[in-house]
């Protein structure tokens, strides 16, 4: 008979909490940096000169067509041979940021190219500069169009942080592996880690889908105002 002992894993809750904090922290830093790279990359792919489009295209194709763990190992194990030594946490953050930037570039580029041509021409007719047209007129609607796809990609990058434990980054999967190495409760440790990842992913997705249109795009819920006359009795306050 197999006996499960989840209490032996939950007793190590400080390790789990520390791992969860690292996972959330890495994601919280990598996401804005990755979106900045994605925005710059999308502009380069749509409006930049030919040499810049080719350079950004090479970066995007290189990261979209190689495994994340290989990118992580290259940054952590490969760069020291060139004299660049990074901590596990710094290497994980760089890998997550560059990965999100590459995928986000193509996602955001699709949203920009979906903008009607008349939108570009109308903005240019107002004597706005090219960068003003892009940042003030084209970019906000593009983010609205692709925000669900970007949200999914952010969650994927967050879940991809699980492989960062392979270079000793103390995120959630590293904590689960450390716990099972101490008490040999691998099934229970990784079941609990799986449930935490599931709850975290659902919470992050819902938060981003709720917060994006309200905070990032300047859209606020409309306030309904009732005219004073409609709140008054019939004929009250009416002017002849």
Tab-separated table of C-alpha atoms in Angstrom:
chain	number	residue	atom	x	y	z
A	1	UNK	CA	0.000	0.000	0.000
A	2	UNK	CA	1.189	3.502	-0.873
A	3	UNK	CA	0.763	6.046	1.885
A	4	UNK	CA	0.782	9.719	1.008
A	5	UNK	CA	2.149	12.232	3.464
A	6	UNK	CA	1.473	15.751	2.273
A	7	UNK	CA	2.139	17.056	5.757
A	8	UNK	CA	5.824	16.262	5.371
A	9	UNK	CA	5.924	18.589	2.358
A	10	UNK	CA	3.713	21.313	3.801
A	11	UNK	CA	5.935	21.381	6.873
A	12	UNK	CA	8.576	22.878	4.570
A	13	UNK	CA	6.292	25.822	3.746
A	14	UNK	CA	9.067	28.436	4.175
A	15	UNK	CA	10.931	26.840	1.241
A	16	UNK	CA	7.763	26.770	-0.860
A	17	UNK	CA	6.993	30.377	0.023
A	18	UNK	CA	10.532	31.434	-0.850
A	19	UNK	CA	10.330	29.609	-4.169
A	20	UNK	CA	6.972	31.196	-4.954
A	21	UNK	CA	8.383	34.638	-4.133
A	22	UNK	CA	11.303	34.099	-6.521
A	23	UNK	CA	8.966	32.932	-9.287
A	24	UNK	CA	6.713	35.953	-8.874
A	25	UNK	CA	9.668	38.327	-8.498
A	26	UNK	CA	11.454	37.119	-11.622
A	27	UNK	CA	8.219	37.392	-13.593
A	28	UNK	CA	7.400	40.840	-12.229
A	29	UNK	CA	10.772	42.182	-13.377
A	30	UNK	CA	11.012	40.270	-16.663
A	31	UNK	CA	7.552	41.244	-17.929
A	32	UNK	CA	7.960	45.064	-18.146
A	33	UNK	CA	11.479	44.686	-19.521
A	34	UNK	CA	10.308	42.116	-22.050
A	35	UNK	CA	7.407	44.322	-23.138
A	36	UNK	CA	9.788	47.241	-23.641
A	37	UNK	CA	11.945	45.067	-25.880
A	38	UNK	CA	8.827	43.832	-27.679
A	39	UNK	CA	7.646	47.397	-28.299
A	40	UNK	CA	11.011	48.485	-29.647
A	41	UNK	CA	11.277	45.318	-31.723
A	42	UNK	CA	7.798	45.726	-33.182
A	43	UNK	CA	8.551	49.327	-34.147
A	44	UNK	CA	11.798	48.183	-35.764
A	45	UNK	CA	10.029	45.465	-37.730
A	46	UNK	CA	7.340	47.837	-39.010
A	47	UNK	CA	8.931	51.290	-39.229
A	48	UNK	CA	12.670	50.778	-38.898
A	49	UNK	CA	15.312	50.829	-41.625
A	50	UNK	CA	16.080	47.670	-43.547
A	51	UNK	CA	19.264	46.781	-41.626
A	52	UNK	CA	17.452	47.116	-38.296
A	53	UNK	CA	14.523	45.015	-39.495
A	54	UNK	CA	16.927	42.257	-40.498
A	55	UNK	CA	18.801	42.425	-37.179
A	56	UNK	CA	15.625	42.286	-35.098
A	57	UNK	CA	14.247	39.534	-37.337
A	58	UNK	CA	17.381	37.450	-36.700
A	59	UNK	CA	16.994	37.921	-32.932
A	60	UNK	CA	13.323	36.959	-33.045
A	61	UNK	CA	13.894	33.864	-35.168
A	62	UNK	CA	16.853	32.733	-33.051
A	63	UNK	CA	14.890	32.826	-29.802
A	64	UNK	CA	11.590	31.556	-31.174
A	65	UNK	CA	13.228	28.512	-32.750
A	66	UNK	CA	15.441	27.360	-29.880
A	67	UNK	CA	14.407	25.837	-26.528
A	68	UNK	CA	14.262	28.143	-23.545
A	69	UNK	CA	16.521	25.872	-21.512
A	70	UNK	CA	19.212	26.085	-24.204
A	71	UNK	CA	19.011	29.876	-24.114
A	72	UNK	CA	19.292	29.762	-20.321
A	73	UNK	CA	22.299	27.435	-20.416
A	74	UNK	CA	23.990	29.581	-23.055
A	75	UNK	CA	23.648	32.689	-20.893
A	76	UNK	CA	24.716	30.996	-17.658
A	77	UNK	CA	27.327	28.482	-18.866
A	78	UNK	CA	28.346	29.891	-22.247
A	79	UNK	CA	28.900	33.577	-21.545
A	80	UNK	CA	31.525	32.969	-18.802
A	81	UNK	CA	33.842	31.673	-21.531
A	82	UNK	CA	33.645	35.209	-22.960
A	83	UNK	CA	34.360	36.722	-19.564
A	84	UNK	CA	30.734	37.471	-18.645
A	85	UNK	CA	29.850	35.781	-15.348
A	86	UNK	CA	26.307	36.056	-14.048
A	87	UNK	CA	24.522	34.843	-10.948
A	88	UNK	CA	21.788	32.219	-11.453
A	89	UNK	CA	19.127	34.812	-10.734
A	90	UNK	CA	20.563	37.356	-13.181
A	91	UNK	CA	20.925	34.730	-15.909
A	92	UNK	CA	17.333	33.590	-15.346
A	93	UNK	CA	16.052	37.155	-15.523
A	94	UNK	CA	17.945	37.891	-18.743
A	95	UNK	CA	16.760	34.659	-20.367
A	96	UNK	CA	13.113	35.283	-19.439
A	97	UNK	CA	13.285	38.913	-20.596
A	98	UNK	CA	14.840	38.115	-23.967
A	99	UNK	CA	12.438	35.220	-24.537
A	100	UNK	CA	9.371	37.348	-23.829
A	101	UNK	CA	10.802	40.165	-25.942
A	102	UNK	CA	11.187	37.903	-28.976
A	103	UNK	CA	7.696	36.417	-28.815
A	104	UNK	CA	6.143	39.746	-27.823
A	105	UNK	CA	7.753	41.443	-30.825
A	106	UNK	CA	5.859	39.252	-33.259
A	107	UNK	CA	2.617	39.407	-31.291
A	108	UNK	CA	2.715	43.199	-31.084
A	109	UNK	CA	3.809	43.524	-34.713
A	110	UNK	CA	0.626	41.724	-35.741
A	111	UNK	CA	-1.436	44.213	-33.749
A	112	UNK	CA	0.357	47.179	-35.319
A	113	UNK	CA	-0.030	45.869	-38.858
A	114	UNK	CA	-3.757	45.387	-38.212
A	115	UNK	CA	-4.156	49.159	-37.802
A	116	UNK	CA	-6.100	50.680	-40.715
A	117	UNK	CA	-4.027	52.687	-43.141
A	118	UNK	CA	-6.366	55.620	-42.631
A	119	UNK	CA	-5.369	55.740	-38.972
A	120	UNK	CA	-1.754	56.358	-39.929
A	121	UNK	CA	-2.717	58.979	-42.513
A	122	UNK	CA	-5.101	60.785	-40.152
A	123	UNK	CA	-2.383	61.016	-37.487
A	124	UNK	CA	0.162	62.287	-40.009
A	125	UNK	CA	-2.286	64.925	-41.207
A	126	UNK	CA	-2.220	66.401	-37.681
A	127	UNK	CA	1.475	67.235	-38.136
A	128	UNK	CA	2.561	64.616	-35.610
A	129	UNK	CA	6.079	63.251	-35.850
A	130	UNK	CA	6.664	59.594	-36.778
A	131	UNK	CA	7.381	58.612	-33.171
A	132	UNK	CA	4.344	60.511	-31.902
A	133	UNK	CA	2.155	58.746	-34.455
A	134	UNK	CA	3.495	55.399	-33.320
A	135	UNK	CA	3.353	55.896	-29.541
A	136	UNK	CA	0.172	57.963	-29.247
A	137	UNK	CA	-2.037	56.787	-32.095
A	138	UNK	CA	-0.965	53.337	-33.291
A	139	UNK	CA	0.508	51.618	-30.235
A	140	UNK	CA	-2.363	51.818	-27.690
A	141	UNK	CA	-4.976	50.214	-30.009
A	142	UNK	CA	-2.382	47.622	-31.048
A	143	UNK	CA	-1.877	46.636	-27.417
A	144	UNK	CA	-5.651	46.333	-27.015
A	145	UNK	CA	-5.900	43.994	-29.995
A	146	UNK	CA	-3.175	41.613	-28.865
A	147	UNK	CA	-3.391	41.914	-25.072
A	148	UNK	CA	-5.012	38.462	-24.609
A	149	UNK	CA	-2.214	36.889	-26.656
A	150	UNK	CA	0.426	38.826	-24.727
A	151	UNK	CA	-1.193	37.729	-21.483
A	152	UNK	CA	-0.913	34.086	-22.517
A	153	UNK	CA	2.727	34.583	-23.475
A	154	UNK	CA	3.478	36.209	-20.123
A	155	UNK	CA	1.994	33.195	-18.334
A	156	UNK	CA	4.061	30.859	-20.530
A	157	UNK	CA	7.246	32.738	-19.643
A	158	UNK	CA	6.331	32.606	-15.965
A	159	UNK	CA	5.827	28.842	-16.156
A	160	UNK	CA	9.060	28.549	-18.116
A	161	UNK	CA	10.882	29.873	-15.066
A	162	UNK	CA	10.523	26.346	-13.672
A	163	UNK	CA	13.590	25.260	-15.671
A	164	UNK	CA	15.646	28.012	-14.033
A	165	UNK	CA	16.046	25.661	-11.101
A	166	UNK	CA	18.478	23.736	-13.304
A	167	UNK	CA	21.044	26.497	-12.703
A	168	UNK	CA	20.198	26.738	-8.972
A	169	UNK	CA	17.789	29.661	-9.131
A	170	UNK	CA	15.702	29.193	-5.994
A	171	UNK	CA	12.294	29.381	-7.655
A	172	UNK	CA	9.314	27.125	-6.982
A	173	UNK	CA	10.399	23.986	-8.837
A	174	UNK	CA	13.831	24.222	-7.196
A	175	UNK	CA	12.132	24.363	-3.787
A	176	UNK	CA	9.962	21.323	-4.591
A	177	UNK	CA	12.987	19.354	-5.758
A	178	UNK	CA	14.923	20.315	-2.635
A	179	UNK	CA	12.054	19.217	-0.394
A	180	UNK	CA	11.700	15.814	-2.061
A	181	UNK	CA	15.444	15.274	-1.797
A	182	UNK	CA	15.136	15.709	1.966
A	183	UNK	CA	12.082	13.583	2.737
A	184	UNK	CA	11.810	11.440	-0.448
A	185	UNK	CA	8.194	12.530	-0.952
A	186	UNK	CA	8.566	13.361	-4.634
A	187	UNK	CA	4.939	12.715	-5.573
A	188	UNK	CA	3.550	14.931	-2.836
A	189	UNK	CA	6.143	17.670	-3.371
A	190	UNK	CA	5.510	18.023	-7.081
A	191	UNK	CA	1.730	17.686	-6.738
A	192	UNK	CA	1.760	20.642	-4.354
A	193	UNK	CA	4.095	22.574	-6.653
A	194	UNK	CA	1.781	21.817	-9.587
A	195	UNK	CA	-1.244	23.124	-7.691
A	196	UNK	CA	0.636	26.292	-6.760
A	197	UNK	CA	1.654	26.853	-10.383
A	198	UNK	CA	-1.950	26.270	-11.483
A	199	UNK	CA	-3.367	28.752	-8.979
A	200	UNK	CA	-0.651	31.299	-9.786
A	201	UNK	CA	-1.212	31.040	-13.532
A	202	UNK	CA	-4.965	31.502	-13.219
A	203	UNK	CA	-4.518	34.458	-10.873
A	204	UNK	CA	-1.941	36.178	-13.107
A	205	UNK	CA	-4.046	35.652	-16.239
A	206	UNK	CA	-7.169	37.069	-14.614
A	207	UNK	CA	-5.242	40.000	-13.153
A	208	UNK	CA	-3.663	40.932	-16.486
A	209	UNK	CA	-6.907	40.588	-18.443
A	210	UNK	CA	-8.664	42.764	-15.881
A	211	UNK	CA	-5.920	45.338	-15.362
A	212	UNK	CA	-4.700	45.759	-18.939
A	213	UNK	CA	-7.667	47.657	-20.398
A	214	UNK	CA	-8.073	49.716	-17.218
A	215	UNK	CA	-4.499	50.703	-16.451
A	216	UNK	CA	-2.417	50.317	-19.588
A	217	UNK	CA	-4.766	51.611	-22.264
A	218	UNK	CA	-6.456	54.482	-20.456
A	219	UNK	CA	-9.925	52.956	-20.613
A	220	UNK	CA	-12.035	53.411	-17.520
A	221	UNK	CA	-15.526	52.126	-16.789
A	222	UNK	CA	-18.019	54.719	-17.956
A	223	UNK	CA	-19.915	56.588	-15.262
A	224	UNK	CA	-23.614	56.924	-15.756
A	225	UNK	CA	-25.025	60.297	-14.720
A	226	UNK	CA	-28.698	60.830	-14.151
A	227	UNK	CA	-30.074	64.224	-15.155
A	228	UNK	CA	-31.369	66.302	-12.265
A	229	UNK	CA	-34.742	66.694	-13.913
A	230	UNK	CA	-35.296	62.956	-14.165
A	231	UNK	CA	-34.694	62.593	-10.429
A	232	UNK	CA	-37.218	65.322	-9.620
A	233	UNK	CA	-40.992	64.882	-9.461
A	234	UNK	CA	-42.916	65.622	-12.593
A	235	UNK	CA	-42.770	69.314	-13.349
A	236	UNK	CA	-40.490	70.081	-10.375
A	237	UNK	CA	-37.573	72.302	-11.255
A	238	UNK	CA	-38.742	72.703	-14.868
A	239	UNK	CA	-38.405	76.094	-16.389
A	240	UNK	CA	-41.244	77.653	-18.341
